[in-house]
Amino acid sequence: MIFRHALPMPLFRLLTVIPLIVLSFASAPEAAAARAGHVKASLVAADTSVQPGKPVTVAIRLQHDAKWHTYWKNPGTGLPTEIKWTLPPGWTAGDIQWPAPLVLKDRAGTVVGNGYEGELFLPITLTAPADATLGTRAGFKAEVDWLECEEVCIPGSADVTLALDLAATAPTPDPMWGKPIRATVAALPRPDPAWDMKAGRNGKTVTLHLSSSEGSAPATPPRGLHFFNADSIIGFDLPQNVSPDGRGGFILTLTAAAEAAGDEKRLVGVLTSESGWNNNPAQRGLPVDVPLGNSLAK
């Protein structure tokens, strides 16, 4: 079952749930066709083994067909990718570590959500129990569900598996997946000491002020700034104005979403820059978690 992309958000969310329910009752050929889809999932690991009591980074690898996309943790429209784990006794799995998202647009250039295209790694930390038996092999299974969209949207899912050896020695990087997974982790949103932030609100207008930290002079100034809100205070598809503050910083003028309550106390999300952060072009995202004052930040 497929459906069109450009729907108001509450209706869109409702219609994304219906196909998931219907698919569970579909005939085998219909379900197979829907699940073949335009996104391929696999489970890969950064290392070839793991030590008892130690963590290992694995990743859900999603390969999107050209022009197709899946969604970030706050999708705007659509649904975020979800993972349900089946792990050996004593093992634990952390949350998805979300890379900085992209602004998703349809063929007409209309913003349709927050998410990902191309090849994507979603890192997760698995931790072995301290009493895991050396010399054994631990098997993991993940049930992955996503919504894949181009001009239409299709629910997608896959059961993916992975096995790792329990070893006493330090692990060896996986020759195929070690480098891209570590590169993804290194590029995850993280603070940049060269910048400070504050935010304020007046009615439907929210400002996010990015200012240079005292004594810091970033080698590469940010450009192409865009704020991705984690909790739908800001309208994901509304214009964002970026202007210099005259002191080396920037002010983003944002518009609150129609469904925002108006009494939110914090602004949380990711601020992306086309030139990166921490003098690293690959690190596109700067985490934002600041008090949301009752007057515009300047």
C-alpha positions as a LaTeX table, in Angstrom:
\begin{tabular}{lrrr}
\hline
Residue & $x$ (\AA) & $y$ (\AA) & $z$ (\AA) \\
\hline
Met1 & 0.00 & 0.00 & 0.00 \\
Ile2 & 1.32 & 3.43 & $-0.91$ \\
Phe3 & 0.08 & 6.95 & $-0.33$ \\
Arg4 & 0.91 & 10.45 & $-1.40$ \\
His5 & 3.49 & 12.55 & 0.42 \\
Ala6 & 2.05 & 16.04 & 0.71 \\
Leu7 & $-0.51$ & 15.75 & 3.51 \\
Pro8 & $-1.07$ & 17.87 & 6.61 \\
Met9 & 1.03 & 16.44 & 9.43 \\
Pro10 & $-1.68$ & 15.01 & 11.74 \\
Leu11 & $-3.46$ & 13.30 & 8.82 \\
Phe12 & $-0.16$ & 12.13 & 7.39 \\
Arg13 & 0.82 & 10.49 & 10.68 \\
Leu14 & $-2.54$ & 8.72 & 10.87 \\
Leu15 & $-2.26$ & 7.39 & 7.34 \\
Thr16 & 1.28 & 6.10 & 7.94 \\
Val17 & $-0.04$ & 3.86 & 10.71 \\
Ile18 & $-2.90$ & 2.38 & 8.67 \\
Pro19 & $-0.70$ & 0.74 & 6.00 \\
Leu20 & 1.45 & $-0.89$ & 8.69 \\
Ile21 & $-1.64$ & $-2.50$ & 10.16 \\
Val22 & $-3.07$ & $-3.51$ & 6.79 \\
Leu23 & 0.23 & $-5.07$ & 5.70 \\
Ser24 & 0.14 & $-7.52$ & 8.58 \\
Phe25 & $-3.04$ & $-8.98$ & 7.07 \\
Ala26 & $-1.96$ & $-8.76$ & 3.41 \\
Ser27 & $-1.56$ & $-11.81$ & 1.24 \\
Ala28 & 2.02 & $-13.07$ & 0.90 \\
Pro29 & 2.65 & $-11.67$ & $-2.62$ \\
Glu30 & 1.29 & $-8.23$ & $-1.68$ \\
Ala31 & 3.33 & $-8.07$ & 1.53 \\
Ala32 & 6.50 & $-9.20$ & $-0.27$ \\
Ala33 & 6.09 & $-6.53$ & $-2.92$ \\
Ala34 & 5.55 & $-3.77$ & $-0.36$ \\
Arg35 & 8.48 & $-4.87$ & 1.73 \\
Ala36 & 10.86 & $-5.13$ & $-1.24$ \\
Gly37 & 10.68 & $-1.35$ & $-1.42$ \\
His38 & 13.39 & 1.15 & $-2.18$ \\
Val39 & 15.53 & 0.85 & 0.97 \\
Lys40 & 17.79 & $-2.06$ & 1.87 \\
Ala41 & 18.73 & $-2.71$ & 5.52 \\
Ser42 & 21.60 & $-4.65$ & 7.06 \\
Leu43 & 23.23 & $-4.93$ & 10.49 \\
Val44 & 27.00 & $-4.37$ & 10.56 \\
Ala45 & 29.65 & $-3.95$ & 13.26 \\
Ala46 & 32.67 & $-1.72$ & 13.71 \\
Asp47 & 34.75 & $-4.62$ & 15.11 \\
Thr48 & 35.09 & $-8.33$ & 14.44 \\
Ser49 & 34.85 & $-9.34$ & 18.13 \\
Val50 & 33.95 & $-8.03$ & 21.56 \\
Gln51 & 35.37 & $-8.51$ & 25.06 \\
Pro52 & 33.19 & $-9.55$ & 28.03 \\
Gly53 & 31.80 & $-6.51$ & 29.84 \\
Lys54 & 32.81 & $-4.17$ & 27.00 \\
Pro55 & 30.78 & $-2.21$ & 24.43 \\
Val56 & 30.85 & $-2.63$ & 20.67 \\
Thr57 & 29.41 & $-0.23$ & 18.13 \\
Val58 & 27.10 & $-1.72$ & 15.54 \\
Ala59 & 24.98 & 0.08 & 12.96 \\
Ile60 & 21.84 & $-0.34$ & 10.94 \\
Arg61 & 22.98 & 0.34 & 7.39 \\
Leu62 & 20.22 & 1.72 & 5.15 \\
Gln63 & 20.83 & 1.98 & 1.41 \\
His64 & 18.28 & 4.28 & $-0.22$ \\
Asp65 & 17.44 & 4.15 & $-3.89$ \\
Ala66 & 18.08 & 7.45 & $-5.67$ \\
Lys67 & 15.62 & 10.18 & $-4.57$ \\
Trp68 & 14.10 & 8.01 & $-1.83$ \\
His69 & 14.46 & 8.86 & 1.85 \\
Thr70 & 13.76 & 7.75 & 5.42 \\
Tyr71 & 13.31 & 9.90 & 8.51 \\
Trp72 & 15.14 & 11.42 & 11.51 \\
Lys73 & 13.94 & 11.01 & 15.11 \\
Asn74 & 11.64 & 14.03 & 14.62 \\
Pro75 & 10.51 & 13.39 & 11.04 \\
Gly76 & 8.36 & 16.47 & 10.53 \\
Thr77 & 6.07 & 14.23 & 8.51 \\
Gly78 & 6.38 & 10.49 & 8.30 \\
Leu79 & 7.78 & 8.16 & 10.95 \\
Pro80 & 11.30 & 7.70 & 12.36 \\
Thr81 & 13.18 & 4.45 & 11.89 \\
Glu82 & 12.69 & 2.09 & 14.84 \\
Ile83 & 14.59 & $-0.98$ & 16.01 \\
Lys84 & 13.38 & $-3.89$ & 18.14 \\
Trp85 & 16.25 & $-6.04$ & 19.41 \\
Thr86 & 16.54 & $-9.74$ & 20.21 \\
Leu87 & 19.79 & $-10.10$ & 22.16 \\
Pro88 & 21.57 & $-12.93$ & 24.01 \\
Pro89 & 20.97 & $-13.01$ & 27.80 \\
Gly90 & 22.73 & $-10.18$ & 29.65 \\
Trp91 & 23.41 & $-8.04$ & 26.58 \\
Thr92 & 22.06 & $-4.48$ & 26.40 \\
Ala93 & 21.43 & $-2.12$ & 23.50 \\
Gly94 & 21.62 & 1.67 & 23.62 \\
Asp95 & 19.50 & 4.13 & 21.67 \\
Ile96 & 20.06 & 5.05 & 18.04 \\
Gln97 & 22.77 & 7.71 & 17.73 \\
Trp98 & 21.19 & 9.92 & 15.09 \\
Pro99 & 23.44 & 11.61 & 12.52 \\
Ala100 & 22.57 & 15.19 & 11.61 \\
Pro101 & 19.57 & 15.10 & 9.25 \\
Leu102 & 18.90 & 16.71 & 5.90 \\
Val103 & 16.01 & 18.91 & 4.79 \\
Leu104 & 13.91 & 16.60 & 2.63 \\
Lys105 & 12.14 & 18.05 & $-0.41$ \\
Asp106 & 9.82 & 16.69 & $-3.08$ \\
Arg107 & 10.28 & 17.15 & $-6.82$ \\
Ala108 & 8.62 & 20.57 & $-6.66$ \\
Gly109 & 11.05 & 21.75 & $-3.97$ \\
Thr110 & 8.50 & 21.64 & $-1.14$ \\
Val111 & 9.92 & 20.68 & 2.27 \\
Val112 & 8.43 & 17.34 & 3.29 \\
Gly113 & 10.39 & 16.39 & 6.41 \\
Asn114 & 13.70 & 15.76 & 8.17 \\
Gly115 & 15.73 & 12.70 & 7.27 \\
Tyr116 & 18.25 & 10.89 & 5.15 \\
Glu117 & 19.12 & 9.83 & 1.63 \\
Gly118 & 21.87 & 7.72 & 0.06 \\
Glu119 & 23.88 & 5.40 & 2.32 \\
Leu120 & 23.15 & 5.82 & 6.02 \\
Phe121 & 24.64 & 4.26 & 9.16 \\
Leu122 & 22.59 & 4.48 & 12.38 \\
Pro123 & 25.07 & 3.60 & 15.19 \\
Ile124 & 23.98 & 1.75 & 18.33 \\
Thr125 & 26.12 & 0.59 & 21.26 \\
Leu126 & 25.73 & $-3.05$ & 22.32 \\
Thr127 & 27.32 & $-4.06$ & 25.62 \\
Ala128 & 28.34 & $-7.60$ & 26.51 \\
Pro129 & 27.72 & $-8.97$ & 30.02 \\
Ala130 & 30.78 & $-9.29$ & 32.19 \\
Asp131 & 30.25 & $-13.06$ & 32.45 \\
Ala132 & 30.01 & $-13.64$ & 28.70 \\
Thr133 & 31.85 & $-16.86$ & 27.84 \\
Leu134 & 35.10 & $-16.43$ & 25.95 \\
Gly135 & 35.38 & $-18.38$ & 22.74 \\
Thr136 & 31.65 & $-18.36$ & 22.05 \\
Arg137 & 29.82 & $-16.47$ & 19.34 \\
Ala138 & 27.01 & $-14.05$ & 20.22 \\
Gly139 & 24.15 & $-13.67$ & 17.75 \\
Phe140 & 21.95 & $-10.57$ & 17.46 \\
Lys141 & 18.72 & $-9.94$ & 15.63 \\
Ala142 & 17.09 & $-6.57$ & 14.95 \\
Glu143 & 13.61 & $-5.96$ & 13.58 \\
Val144 & 13.89 & $-2.63$ & 11.74 \\
Asp145 & 10.87 & $-0.60$ & 10.65 \\
Trp146 & 10.94 & 2.58 & 8.61 \\
Leu147 & 8.89 & 4.71 & 6.25 \\
Glu148 & 10.45 & 5.20 & 2.81 \\
Cys149 & 9.24 & 8.02 & 0.60 \\
Glu150 & 9.76 & 9.69 & $-2.74$ \\
Glu151 & 6.53 & 11.08 & $-4.25$ \\
Val152 & 4.70 & 8.29 & $-2.42$ \\
Cys153 & 5.45 & 6.60 & 0.92 \\
Ile154 & 5.73 & 2.88 & 1.66 \\
Pro155 & 6.18 & 1.19 & 5.06 \\
Gly156 & 9.38 & $-0.84$ & 5.04 \\
Ser157 & 10.79 & $-3.44$ & 7.41 \\
Ala158 & 13.53 & $-6.04$ & 7.63 \\
Asp159 & 14.85 & $-8.62$ & 10.08 \\
Val160 & 18.64 & $-8.31$ & 10.11 \\
Thr161 & 21.20 & $-10.41$ & 11.96 \\
Leu162 & 24.83 & $-10.31$ & 13.07 \\
Ala163 & 27.20 & $-12.53$ & 15.05 \\
Leu164 & 30.37 & $-11.55$ & 16.94 \\
Asp165 & 33.05 & $-13.61$ & 18.68 \\
Leu166 & 33.74 & $-13.18$ & 22.41 \\
Ala167 & 37.48 & $-12.72$ & 22.78 \\
Ala168 & 39.93 & $-11.83$ & 25.57 \\
Thr169 & 42.04 & $-9.63$ & 23.32 \\
Ala170 & 41.23 & $-6.12$ & 22.15 \\
Pro171 & 38.96 & $-6.19$ & 19.10 \\
Thr172 & 40.15 & $-5.72$ & 15.54 \\
Pro173 & 38.28 & $-3.22$ & 13.32 \\
Asp174 & 36.06 & $-4.86$ & 10.76 \\
Pro175 & 37.88 & $-4.48$ & 7.41 \\
Met176 & 34.72 & $-3.40$ & 5.57 \\
Trp177 & 32.57 & $-1.61$ & 8.14 \\
Gly178 & 35.00 & $-0.40$ & 10.80 \\
Lys179 & 36.01 & 2.76 & 8.95 \\
Pro180 & 32.56 & 4.02 & 7.83 \\
Ile181 & 30.96 & 3.30 & 11.21 \\
Arg182 & 33.74 & 5.11 & 13.09 \\
Ala183 & 33.52 & 8.00 & 10.64 \\
Thr184 & 29.78 & 8.23 & 11.29 \\
Val185 & 30.30 & 8.24 & 15.06 \\
Ala186 & 33.04 & 10.88 & 14.77 \\
Ala187 & 30.67 & 13.09 & 12.75 \\
Leu188 & 27.71 & 12.84 & 15.15 \\
Pro189 & 26.43 & 16.16 & 16.56 \\
Arg190 & 28.63 & 17.30 & 19.45 \\
Pro191 & 29.32 & 20.65 & 21.17 \\
Asp192 & 31.79 & 23.11 & 19.66 \\
Pro193 & 33.58 & 25.20 & 22.34 \\
Ala194 & 33.94 & 28.07 & 19.87 \\
Trp195 & 30.21 & 28.81 & 20.03 \\
Asp196 & 27.56 & 29.73 & 22.61 \\
Met197 & 23.79 & 29.68 & 22.11 \\
Lys198 & 20.67 & 31.17 & 23.64 \\
Ala199 & 17.05 & 31.21 & 22.54 \\
Gly200 & 13.94 & 33.29 & 23.14 \\
Arg201 & 10.33 & 33.48 & 22.04 \\
Asn202 & 7.76 & 36.18 & 21.45 \\
Gly203 & 4.42 & 34.80 & 20.25 \\
Lys204 & 5.01 & 32.67 & 17.18 \\
Thr205 & 8.54 & 33.99 & 16.61 \\
Val206 & 11.52 & 32.12 & 18.09 \\
Thr207 & 15.12 & 33.29 & 17.80 \\
Leu208 & 18.23 & 31.19 & 18.23 \\
His209 & 21.36 & 33.30 & 18.76 \\
Leu210 & 24.70 & 31.68 & 17.91 \\
Ser211 & 27.58 & 33.76 & 19.26 \\
Ser212 & 31.34 & 33.32 & 19.38 \\
Ser213 & 32.64 & 32.14 & 22.74 \\
Glu214 & 34.91 & 34.64 & 24.49 \\
Gly215 & 38.50 & 34.10 & 23.42 \\
Ser216 & 37.55 & 31.68 & 20.65 \\
Ala217 & 37.93 & 32.33 & 16.95 \\
Pro218 & 36.69 & 29.43 & 14.81 \\
Ala219 & 38.92 & 28.79 & 11.82 \\
Thr220 & 35.92 & 28.04 & 9.62 \\
Pro221 & 32.79 & 30.15 & 10.11 \\
Pro222 & 29.50 & 28.26 & 9.77 \\
Arg223 & 27.45 & 28.69 & 6.62 \\
Gly224 & 24.10 & 27.44 & 5.37 \\
Leu225 & 22.74 & 27.22 & 8.92 \\
His226 & 19.53 & 25.27 & 9.52 \\
Phe227 & 17.86 & 24.29 & 12.79 \\
Phe228 & 16.18 & 20.89 & 13.20 \\
Asn229 & 13.88 & 20.90 & 16.23 \\
Ala230 & 13.69 & 17.66 & 18.19 \\
Asp231 & 10.22 & 18.16 & 19.66 \\
Ser232 & 8.06 & 20.00 & 17.10 \\
Ile233 & 8.10 & 23.45 & 18.70 \\
Ile234 & 9.36 & 24.87 & 15.40 \\
Gly235 & 7.49 & 24.38 & 12.13 \\
Phe236 & 9.72 & 22.01 & 10.17 \\
Asp237 & 8.49 & 23.28 & 6.79 \\
Leu238 & 8.46 & 27.00 & 7.58 \\
Pro239 & 11.16 & 29.43 & 6.36 \\
Gln240 & 14.18 & 30.11 & 8.56 \\
Asn241 & 15.93 & 33.47 & 8.34 \\
Val242 & 19.64 & 33.65 & 9.18 \\
Ser243 & 21.29 & 37.02 & 9.68 \\
Pro244 & 24.69 & 38.15 & 11.07 \\
Asp245 & 24.56 & 39.65 & 14.55 \\
Gly246 & 27.35 & 42.13 & 13.72 \\
Arg247 & 29.70 & 40.51 & 16.25 \\
Gly248 & 30.76 & 37.40 & 14.37 \\
Gly249 & 27.68 & 35.40 & 15.29 \\
Phe250 & 24.30 & 34.69 & 13.75 \\
Ile251 & 20.63 & 35.02 & 14.63 \\
Leu252 & 18.17 & 32.47 & 13.31 \\
Thr253 & 14.58 & 33.68 & 13.21 \\
Leu254 & 12.21 & 30.73 & 13.35 \\
Thr255 & 8.43 & 30.28 & 13.38 \\
Ala256 & 6.67 & 28.16 & 15.99 \\
Ala257 & 4.57 & 25.25 & 14.74 \\
Ala258 & 0.80 & 25.69 & 14.80 \\
Glu259 & 0.49 & 22.80 & 17.27 \\
Ala260 & 3.16 & 24.12 & 19.68 \\
Ala261 & 1.72 & 24.76 & 23.15 \\
Gly262 & 3.51 & 28.07 & 23.63 \\
Asp263 & 4.78 & 27.34 & 27.15 \\
Glu264 & 7.81 & 25.19 & 26.27 \\
Lys265 & 10.82 & 25.85 & 28.51 \\
Arg266 & 13.68 & 24.62 & 26.32 \\
Leu267 & 14.69 & 24.60 & 22.67 \\
Val268 & 16.21 & 21.25 & 21.74 \\
Gly269 & 17.52 & 19.95 & 18.44 \\
Val270 & 20.44 & 20.12 & 16.02 \\
Leu271 & 21.90 & 23.14 & 14.23 \\
Thr272 & 23.55 & 22.12 & 10.97 \\
Ser273 & 26.25 & 23.95 & 9.04 \\
Glu274 & 27.40 & 23.18 & 5.51 \\
Ser275 & 30.98 & 23.95 & 6.60 \\
Gly276 & 30.78 & 21.77 & 9.73 \\
Trp277 & 31.71 & 22.39 & 13.37 \\
Asn278 & 34.85 & 21.90 & 15.48 \\
Asn279 & 36.82 & 22.73 & 12.29 \\
Asn280 & 35.58 & 19.42 & 10.89 \\
Pro281 & 33.54 & 19.64 & 7.66 \\
Ala282 & 32.19 & 16.12 & 8.26 \\
Gln283 & 30.60 & 17.11 & 11.59 \\
Arg284 & 27.50 & 18.84 & 10.22 \\
Gly285 & 25.49 & 18.97 & 13.46 \\
Leu286 & 25.80 & 21.05 & 16.63 \\
Pro287 & 23.49 & 19.89 & 19.47 \\
Val288 & 21.12 & 22.51 & 20.83 \\
Asp289 & 19.58 & 22.30 & 24.31 \\
Val290 & 19.06 & 25.78 & 25.78 \\
Pro291 & 16.43 & 27.54 & 27.88 \\
Leu292 & 13.69 & 29.14 & 25.81 \\
Gly293 & 13.20 & 32.61 & 27.28 \\
Asn294 & 10.04 & 34.68 & 27.00 \\
Ser295 & 11.74 & 37.40 & 24.98 \\
Leu296 & 13.63 & 37.20 & 21.70 \\
Ala297 & 17.32 & 36.28 & 22.00 \\
Lys298 & 19.66 & 38.98 & 20.71 \\
\hline
\end{tabular}
